[in-house]
Coordinates of C-alpha atoms in Angstrom, one line a residue:
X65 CA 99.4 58.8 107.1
X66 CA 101.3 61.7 104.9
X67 CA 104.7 61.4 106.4
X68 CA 106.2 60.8 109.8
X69 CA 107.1 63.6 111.0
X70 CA 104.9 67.2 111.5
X71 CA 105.8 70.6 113.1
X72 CA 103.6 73.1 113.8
X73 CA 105.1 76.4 114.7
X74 CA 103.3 78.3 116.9
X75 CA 100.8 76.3 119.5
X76 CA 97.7 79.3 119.8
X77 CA 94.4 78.3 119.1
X78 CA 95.5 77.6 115.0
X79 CA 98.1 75.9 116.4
X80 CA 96.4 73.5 118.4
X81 CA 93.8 73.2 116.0
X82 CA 96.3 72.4 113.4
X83 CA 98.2 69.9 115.4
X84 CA 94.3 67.8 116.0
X85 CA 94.2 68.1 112.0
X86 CA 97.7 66.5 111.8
X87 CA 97.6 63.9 114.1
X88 CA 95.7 61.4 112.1
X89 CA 97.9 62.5 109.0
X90 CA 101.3 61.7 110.3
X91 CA 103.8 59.4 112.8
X92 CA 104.3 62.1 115.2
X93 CA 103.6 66.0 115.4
X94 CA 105.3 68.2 117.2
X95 CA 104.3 72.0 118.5
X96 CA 106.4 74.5 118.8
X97 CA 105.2 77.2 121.3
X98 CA 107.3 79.9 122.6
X99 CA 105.3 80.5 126.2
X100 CA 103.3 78.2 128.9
X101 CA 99.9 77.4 128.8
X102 CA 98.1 79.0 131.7
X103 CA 95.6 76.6 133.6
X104 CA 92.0 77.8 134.2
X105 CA 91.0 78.7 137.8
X106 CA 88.0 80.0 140.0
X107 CA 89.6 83.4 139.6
X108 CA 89.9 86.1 136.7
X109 CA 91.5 84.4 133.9
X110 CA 95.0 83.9 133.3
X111 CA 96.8 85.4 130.7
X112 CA 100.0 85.0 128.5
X113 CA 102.5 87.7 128.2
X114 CA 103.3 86.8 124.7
X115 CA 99.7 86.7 123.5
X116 CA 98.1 89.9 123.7
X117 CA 94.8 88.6 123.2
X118 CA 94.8 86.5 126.0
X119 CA 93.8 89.1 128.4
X120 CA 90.3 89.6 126.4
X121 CA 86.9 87.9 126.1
X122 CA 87.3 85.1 123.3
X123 CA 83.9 84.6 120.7
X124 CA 83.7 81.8 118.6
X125 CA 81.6 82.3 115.3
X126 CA 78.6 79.7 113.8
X127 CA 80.9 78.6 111.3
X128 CA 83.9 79.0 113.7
X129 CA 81.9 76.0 115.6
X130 CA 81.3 73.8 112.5
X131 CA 85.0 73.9 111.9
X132 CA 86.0 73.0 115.6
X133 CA 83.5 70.3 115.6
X134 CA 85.5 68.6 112.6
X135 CA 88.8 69.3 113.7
X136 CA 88.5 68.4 117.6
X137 CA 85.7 66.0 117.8
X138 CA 84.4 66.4 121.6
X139 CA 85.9 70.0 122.5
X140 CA 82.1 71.5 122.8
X141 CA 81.7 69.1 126.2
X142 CA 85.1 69.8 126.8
X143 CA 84.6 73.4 126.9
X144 CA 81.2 73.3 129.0
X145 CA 82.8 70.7 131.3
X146 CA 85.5 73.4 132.3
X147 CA 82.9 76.3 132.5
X148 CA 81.7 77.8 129.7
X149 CA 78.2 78.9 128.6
X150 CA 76.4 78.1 125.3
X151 CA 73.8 80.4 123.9
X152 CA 71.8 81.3 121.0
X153 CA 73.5 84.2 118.9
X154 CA 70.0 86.1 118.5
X155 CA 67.6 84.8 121.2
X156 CA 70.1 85.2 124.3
X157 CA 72.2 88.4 122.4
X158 CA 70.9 91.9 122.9
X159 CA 72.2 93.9 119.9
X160 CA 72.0 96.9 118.7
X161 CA 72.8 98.0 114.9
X162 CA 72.3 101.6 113.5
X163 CA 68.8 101.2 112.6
X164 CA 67.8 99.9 116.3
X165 CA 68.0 96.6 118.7
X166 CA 67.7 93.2 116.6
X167 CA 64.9 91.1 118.0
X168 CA 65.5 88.8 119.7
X169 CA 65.2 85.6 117.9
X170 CA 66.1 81.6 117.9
X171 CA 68.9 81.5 115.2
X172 CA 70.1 77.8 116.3
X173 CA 73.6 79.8 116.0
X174 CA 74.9 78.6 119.2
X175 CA 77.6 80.7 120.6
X176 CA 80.6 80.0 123.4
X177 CA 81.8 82.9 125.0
X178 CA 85.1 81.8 126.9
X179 CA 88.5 83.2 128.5
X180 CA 91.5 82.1 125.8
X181 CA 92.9 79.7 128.2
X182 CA 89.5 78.2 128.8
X183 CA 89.9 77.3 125.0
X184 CA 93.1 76.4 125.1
X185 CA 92.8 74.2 127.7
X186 CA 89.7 71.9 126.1
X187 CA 92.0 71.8 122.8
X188 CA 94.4 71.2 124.8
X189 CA 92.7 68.5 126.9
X190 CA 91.8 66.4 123.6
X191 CA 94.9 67.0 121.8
X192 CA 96.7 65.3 124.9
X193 CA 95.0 62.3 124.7
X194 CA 97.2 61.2 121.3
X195 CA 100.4 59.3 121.8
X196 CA 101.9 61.0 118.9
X197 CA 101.8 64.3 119.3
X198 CA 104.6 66.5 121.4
X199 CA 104.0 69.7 122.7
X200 CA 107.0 71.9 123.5
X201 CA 106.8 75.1 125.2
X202 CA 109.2 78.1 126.1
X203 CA 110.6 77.5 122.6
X204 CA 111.7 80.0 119.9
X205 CA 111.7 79.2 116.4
X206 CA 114.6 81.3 114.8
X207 CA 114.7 80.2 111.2
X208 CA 114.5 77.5 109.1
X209 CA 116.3 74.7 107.3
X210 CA 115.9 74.2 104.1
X211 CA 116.8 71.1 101.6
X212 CA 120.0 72.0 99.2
X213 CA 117.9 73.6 96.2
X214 CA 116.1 75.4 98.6
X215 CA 112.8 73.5 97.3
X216 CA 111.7 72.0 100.6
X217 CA 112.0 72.4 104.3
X218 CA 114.5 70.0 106.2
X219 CA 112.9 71.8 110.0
X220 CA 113.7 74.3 111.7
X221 CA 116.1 76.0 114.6
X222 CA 115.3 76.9 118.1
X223 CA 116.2 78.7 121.0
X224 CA 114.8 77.9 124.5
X225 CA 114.9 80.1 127.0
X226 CA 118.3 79.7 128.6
X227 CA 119.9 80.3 125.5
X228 CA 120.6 76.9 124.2
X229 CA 120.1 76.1 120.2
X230 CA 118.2 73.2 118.7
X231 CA 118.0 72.0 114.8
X232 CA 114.6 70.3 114.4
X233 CA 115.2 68.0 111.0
X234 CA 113.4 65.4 108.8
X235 CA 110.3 67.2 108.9
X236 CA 107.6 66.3 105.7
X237 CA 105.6 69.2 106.7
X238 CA 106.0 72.5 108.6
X239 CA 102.9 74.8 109.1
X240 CA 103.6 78.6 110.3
X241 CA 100.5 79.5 112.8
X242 CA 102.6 81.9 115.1
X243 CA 100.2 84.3 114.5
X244 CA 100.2 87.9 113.6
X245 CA 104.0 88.8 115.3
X246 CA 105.4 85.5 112.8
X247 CA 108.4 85.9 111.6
X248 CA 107.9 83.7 108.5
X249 CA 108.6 86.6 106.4
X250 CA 112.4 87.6 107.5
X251 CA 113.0 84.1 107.5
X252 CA 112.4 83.4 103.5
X253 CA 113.9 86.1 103.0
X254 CA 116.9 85.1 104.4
X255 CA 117.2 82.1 102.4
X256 CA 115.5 83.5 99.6
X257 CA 116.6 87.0 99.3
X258 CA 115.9 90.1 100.5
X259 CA 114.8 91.6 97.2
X260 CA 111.9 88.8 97.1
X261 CA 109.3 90.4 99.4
X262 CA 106.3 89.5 100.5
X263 CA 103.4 91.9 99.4
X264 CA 101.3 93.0 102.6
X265 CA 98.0 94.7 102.7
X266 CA 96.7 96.5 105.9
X267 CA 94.0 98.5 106.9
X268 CA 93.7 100.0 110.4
X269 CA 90.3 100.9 111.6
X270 CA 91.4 104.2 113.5
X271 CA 90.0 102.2 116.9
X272 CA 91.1 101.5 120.0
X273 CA 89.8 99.6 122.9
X274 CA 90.0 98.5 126.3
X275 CA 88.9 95.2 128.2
X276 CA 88.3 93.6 132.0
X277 CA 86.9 90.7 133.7
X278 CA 84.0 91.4 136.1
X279 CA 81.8 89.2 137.6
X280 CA 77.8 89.2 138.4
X281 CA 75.8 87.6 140.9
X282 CA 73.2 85.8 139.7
X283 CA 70.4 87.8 141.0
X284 CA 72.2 90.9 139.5
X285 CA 72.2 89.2 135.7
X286 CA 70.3 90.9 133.1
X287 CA 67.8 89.2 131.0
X288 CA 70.5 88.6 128.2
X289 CA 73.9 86.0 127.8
X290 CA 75.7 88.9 125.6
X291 CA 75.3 92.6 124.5
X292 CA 76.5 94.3 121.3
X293 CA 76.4 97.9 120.7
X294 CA 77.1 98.5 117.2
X295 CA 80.0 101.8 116.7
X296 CA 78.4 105.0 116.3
X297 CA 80.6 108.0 116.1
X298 CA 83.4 105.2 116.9
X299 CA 82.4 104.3 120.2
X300 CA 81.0 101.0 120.6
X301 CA 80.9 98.0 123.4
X302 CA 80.0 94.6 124.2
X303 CA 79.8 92.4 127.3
X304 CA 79.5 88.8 127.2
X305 CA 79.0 86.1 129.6
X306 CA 82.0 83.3 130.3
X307 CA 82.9 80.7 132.7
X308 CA 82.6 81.0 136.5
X309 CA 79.9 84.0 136.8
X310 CA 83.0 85.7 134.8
X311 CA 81.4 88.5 132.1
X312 CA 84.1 90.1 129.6
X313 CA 83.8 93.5 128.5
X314 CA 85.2 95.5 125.7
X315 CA 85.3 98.9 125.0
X316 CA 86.2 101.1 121.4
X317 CA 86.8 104.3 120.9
X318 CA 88.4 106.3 118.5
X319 CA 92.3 106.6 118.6
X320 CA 92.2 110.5 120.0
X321 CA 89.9 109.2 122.8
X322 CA 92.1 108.6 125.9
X323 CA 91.2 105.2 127.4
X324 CA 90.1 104.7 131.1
X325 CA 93.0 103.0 133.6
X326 CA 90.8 102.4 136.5
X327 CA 87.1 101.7 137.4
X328 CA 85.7 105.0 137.6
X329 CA 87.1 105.8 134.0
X330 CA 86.1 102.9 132.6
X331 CA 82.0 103.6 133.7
X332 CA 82.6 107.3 132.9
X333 CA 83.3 105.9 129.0
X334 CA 80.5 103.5 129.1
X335 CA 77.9 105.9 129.7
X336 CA 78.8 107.6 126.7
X337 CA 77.3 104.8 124.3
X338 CA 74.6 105.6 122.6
X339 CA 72.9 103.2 124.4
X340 CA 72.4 102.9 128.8
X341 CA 72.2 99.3 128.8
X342 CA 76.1 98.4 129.2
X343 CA 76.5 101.1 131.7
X344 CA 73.5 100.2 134.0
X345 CA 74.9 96.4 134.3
X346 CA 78.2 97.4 135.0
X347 CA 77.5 99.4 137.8
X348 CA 76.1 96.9 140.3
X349 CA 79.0 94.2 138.7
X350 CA 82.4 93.5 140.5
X351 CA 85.7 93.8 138.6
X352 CA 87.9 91.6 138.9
X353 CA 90.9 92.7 136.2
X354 CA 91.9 96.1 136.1
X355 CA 91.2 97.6 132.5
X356 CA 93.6 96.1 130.0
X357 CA 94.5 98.4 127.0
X358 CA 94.5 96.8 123.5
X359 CA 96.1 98.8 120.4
X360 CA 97.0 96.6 117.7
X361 CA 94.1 96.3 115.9
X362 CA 95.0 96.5 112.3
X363 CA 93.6 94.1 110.0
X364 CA 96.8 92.6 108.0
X365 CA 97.5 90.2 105.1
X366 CA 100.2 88.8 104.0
X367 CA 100.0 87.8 100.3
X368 CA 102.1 84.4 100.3
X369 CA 100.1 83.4 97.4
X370 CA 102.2 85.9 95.2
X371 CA 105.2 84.8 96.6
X372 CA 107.4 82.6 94.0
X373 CA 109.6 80.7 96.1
X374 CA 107.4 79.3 98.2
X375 CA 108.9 75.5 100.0
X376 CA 107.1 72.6 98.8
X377 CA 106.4 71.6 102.2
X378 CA 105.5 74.6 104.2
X379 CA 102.2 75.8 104.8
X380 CA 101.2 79.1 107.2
X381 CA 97.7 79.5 108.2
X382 CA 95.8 81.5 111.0
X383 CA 96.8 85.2 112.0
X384 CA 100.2 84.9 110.5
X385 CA 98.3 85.3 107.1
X386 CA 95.7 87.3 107.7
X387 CA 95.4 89.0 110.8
X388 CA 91.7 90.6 111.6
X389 CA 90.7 93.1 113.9
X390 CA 90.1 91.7 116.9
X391 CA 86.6 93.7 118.0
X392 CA 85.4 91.5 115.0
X393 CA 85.2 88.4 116.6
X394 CA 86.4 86.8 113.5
X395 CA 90.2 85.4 114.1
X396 CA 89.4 81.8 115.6
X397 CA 86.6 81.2 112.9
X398 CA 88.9 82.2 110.1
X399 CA 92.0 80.1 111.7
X400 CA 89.8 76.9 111.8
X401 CA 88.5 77.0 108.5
X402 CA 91.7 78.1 107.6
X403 CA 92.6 74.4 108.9
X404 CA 89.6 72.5 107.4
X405 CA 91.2 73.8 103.7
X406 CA 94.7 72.2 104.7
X407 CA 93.3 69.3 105.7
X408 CA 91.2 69.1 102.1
X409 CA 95.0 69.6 100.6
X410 CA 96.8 66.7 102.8
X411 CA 94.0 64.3 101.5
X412 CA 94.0 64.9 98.3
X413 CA 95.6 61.8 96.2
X414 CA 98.9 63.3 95.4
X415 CA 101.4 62.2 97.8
X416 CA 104.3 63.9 96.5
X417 CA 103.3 67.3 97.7
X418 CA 104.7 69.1 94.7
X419 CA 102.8 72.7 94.1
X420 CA 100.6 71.6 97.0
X421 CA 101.4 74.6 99.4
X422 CA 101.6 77.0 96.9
X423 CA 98.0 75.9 95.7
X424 CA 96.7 76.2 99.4
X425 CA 98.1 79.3 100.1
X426 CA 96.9 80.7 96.5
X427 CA 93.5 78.9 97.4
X428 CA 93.4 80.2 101.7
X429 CA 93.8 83.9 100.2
X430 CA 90.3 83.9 98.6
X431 CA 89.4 81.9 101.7
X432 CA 89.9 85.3 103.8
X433 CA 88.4 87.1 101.7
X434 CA 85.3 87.4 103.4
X435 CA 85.8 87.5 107.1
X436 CA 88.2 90.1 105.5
X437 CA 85.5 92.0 103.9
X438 CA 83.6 91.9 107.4
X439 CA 86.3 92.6 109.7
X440 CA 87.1 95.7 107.3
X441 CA 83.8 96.9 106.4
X442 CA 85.1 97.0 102.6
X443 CA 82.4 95.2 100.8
X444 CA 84.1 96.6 97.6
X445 CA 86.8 94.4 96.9
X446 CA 87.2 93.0 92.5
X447 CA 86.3 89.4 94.4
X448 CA 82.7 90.9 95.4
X449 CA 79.6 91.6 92.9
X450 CA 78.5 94.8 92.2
X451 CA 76.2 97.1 94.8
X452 CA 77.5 94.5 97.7
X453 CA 77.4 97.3 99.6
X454 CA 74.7 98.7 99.4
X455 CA 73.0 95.8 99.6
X456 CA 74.8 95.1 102.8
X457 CA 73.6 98.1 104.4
X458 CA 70.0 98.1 103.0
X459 CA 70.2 94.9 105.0
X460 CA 71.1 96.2 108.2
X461 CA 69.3 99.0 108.4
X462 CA 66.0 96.4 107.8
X463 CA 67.1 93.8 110.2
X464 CA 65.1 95.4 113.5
X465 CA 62.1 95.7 112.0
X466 CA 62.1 91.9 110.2
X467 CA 63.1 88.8 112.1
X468 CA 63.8 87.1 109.4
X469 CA 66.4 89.3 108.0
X470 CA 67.9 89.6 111.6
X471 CA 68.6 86.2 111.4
X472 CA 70.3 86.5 108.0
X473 CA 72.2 89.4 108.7
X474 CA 73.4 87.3 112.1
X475 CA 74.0 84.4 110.0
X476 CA 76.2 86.3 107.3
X477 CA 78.4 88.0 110.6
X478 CA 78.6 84.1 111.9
X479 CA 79.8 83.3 108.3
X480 CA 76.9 80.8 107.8
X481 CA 76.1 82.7 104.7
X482 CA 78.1 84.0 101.9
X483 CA 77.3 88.0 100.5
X484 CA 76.0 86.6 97.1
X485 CA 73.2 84.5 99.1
X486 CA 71.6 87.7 99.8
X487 CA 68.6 87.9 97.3
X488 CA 66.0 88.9 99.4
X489 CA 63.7 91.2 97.7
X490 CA 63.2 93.4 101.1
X491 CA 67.4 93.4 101.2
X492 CA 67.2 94.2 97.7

């Protein structure tokens, strides 16, 4: 044990993953999340006002996977208990890249494609099972206490719903994973200053996209468990199968492309992919949502490793660092690894915690940097060696004609495989 008493702030998917982490570390944990949970049903999925993302199909990366598997021992049976489908990332995954379809494959990258309550609900399921750990919903967080020098964090204030105010205290450790809307950043700087900012770096693709739930019979499923049509001239789409016959499908387009709001709009912009394979499957499939329209999609970091009064004891993690866009498939994979480095700091032999957030935050910063560099596209960052990008692209343009560099190129978009691995004289 580190301490007796945790708080996580913020109980999304980070959250939650967080809270697992913690509850072998400490006496009791507590999570702070400001909405219900929604419970899974026959039915299109539920979603959660306050979490955008919620209404979309959920993808969890190969590494993504990994880090769940250490952090929630048991959620994969969990997960295919309540519904869910595994499948392999290149064999059962139709996609399509500039240069042409990838073949298809056996990566042993196992995907789970999955509602966001479904995945809620197995972390949930495990996380429930420990006697130590209190979840509390419908509550704000609305700043935070802080120790007379203003070195550590005491807890923090809430505000529930009907208006009334709570001072949570005594807390060793606080982790921010409120996600991309956190309010972390008003908060220091009302203890700290206002003139003490922190540094922010965004980049916003120019996309937009829309999303729905529709279902397939059986007999009417195509040959493959997901499709991916890669952007070209900034239209792009995917479709991937999830619990209960359930298939979610996203749509981009470029910002000055009016998005559909009902079904006949939503085919009409399907058949202009470059590709008929989306289209012809969604015209014999059922919808069950209406189409949901998605447009914050800005990748954004938040550079708390420059910041120099950083608390002793707090520690933010997850999409309230570094938000990704979402069409990337890249938020939950980041978060968990984010949450395998944290757990790396709360074992290591100082018990004292002095420095130790300001060394994980410095430390998760250069963590991001690569599902940054694939979320963005940017493969020309001072972190990355020189003609990365080219390099990248030579790659991808040989990946249909070569199985084996389809599975590397699938294995560096899973995050199984870092940029500098890529030494293959036919890449080269």
């Amino acid at each position: 044990m580190k301490g007796d008493q945790a708080l996580v702030i913020g109980g999304g998917i980070a959250g939650l993953l967080c809270a697992n982490m913690l509850k072998d570390r400490f006496a009791n944990v507590t999570v702070l999340e400001r909405s219900n949970y929604v419970e899974p049903s026959d039915g299109a999925p539920a979603a959660r006002p306050e979490v955008p993302q919620s209404h979309c199909l959920h993808m969890l990366m190969g590494a993504g996977a990994q880090a769940f598997d250490e952090l929630v021992p048991g959620w994969r049976d969990v997960l295919i208990a309540r519904g869910a489908v595994a499948y392999d990332a290149g064999a059962d995954v139709a996609m399509r890249v500039a240069s042409g379809w990838l073949p298809r494959v056996e990566t042993g990258i196992i995907l789970y494609g999955a509602s966001r309550g479904l995945i809620e609900s197995a972390l949930l399921a495990v996380l429930r099972e420990a006697r130590n750990v209190t979840i509390q919903t419908v509550q704000r967080v609305i700043g935070l206490e802080v120790s007379r020098g203003g070195e550590r964090l005491c807890g923090v204030r809430l505000q529930s719903t009907n208006g009334a105010l709570q001072v949570l205290n005594n807390a060793d450790v606080v982790v921010d994973a409120s996600g991309a809307a956190s309010r972390l950043p008003r908060w220091l700087a009302r203890i700290y200053g206002e003139q003490h900012r922190i540094a922010l770096t965004e980049i916003a693709p120019g996309r937009q996209y829309v999303s729905r739930w529709v279902r397939l019979a059986p007999d009417q499923a195509p040959d493959w468990q997901g499709l991916a049509l890669a952007p070209t001239h900034g239209c792009a789409g995917m479709m991937m199968r999830a619990e209960n016959d359930l298939w979610g499908v996203v749509l981009q387009t470029p910002k000055d492309v009016p998005l559909p709001t009902n079904v006949e709009t939503f085919l009409a912009l399907a058949a202009m992919l470059p590709a008929t394979e989306l289209y012809d499957v969604l015209k014999r499939a059922v919808p069950v949502t209406p189409p949901h329209l998605f447009g914050r999609t800005a990748n954004r970091r938040r550079h708390y490793e420059q910041y120099s009064f950083w608390p002793d004891n707090l520690f933010a993690i997850g999409d309230s660092v570094c938000a990704l866009d979402p069409y990337a498939g890249l938020g939950m994979t980041a978060a968990a690894r984010g949450v395998q480095l944290l757990q790396g700091y709360l074992d290591q032999p100082d018990q004292n915690m002095t420095n130790t957030a300001n060394r994980f935050q410095s430390q998760l910063a250069k963590h991001n940097q690569l599902p940054w560099m694939i979320a963005t596209n940017d493969w020309t960052t001072a972190a990355s060696q020189p003609g990365l990008a080219d390099q990248i692209n030579s790659l991808i343009r040989a990946a249909p004609f070569d199985p084996s560099l389809a599975i590397m190129l699938l294995e560096l978009q899973h995050m199984l495989r870092t940029p500098e691995t890529l030494t293959n004289e036919a890449v080269s």
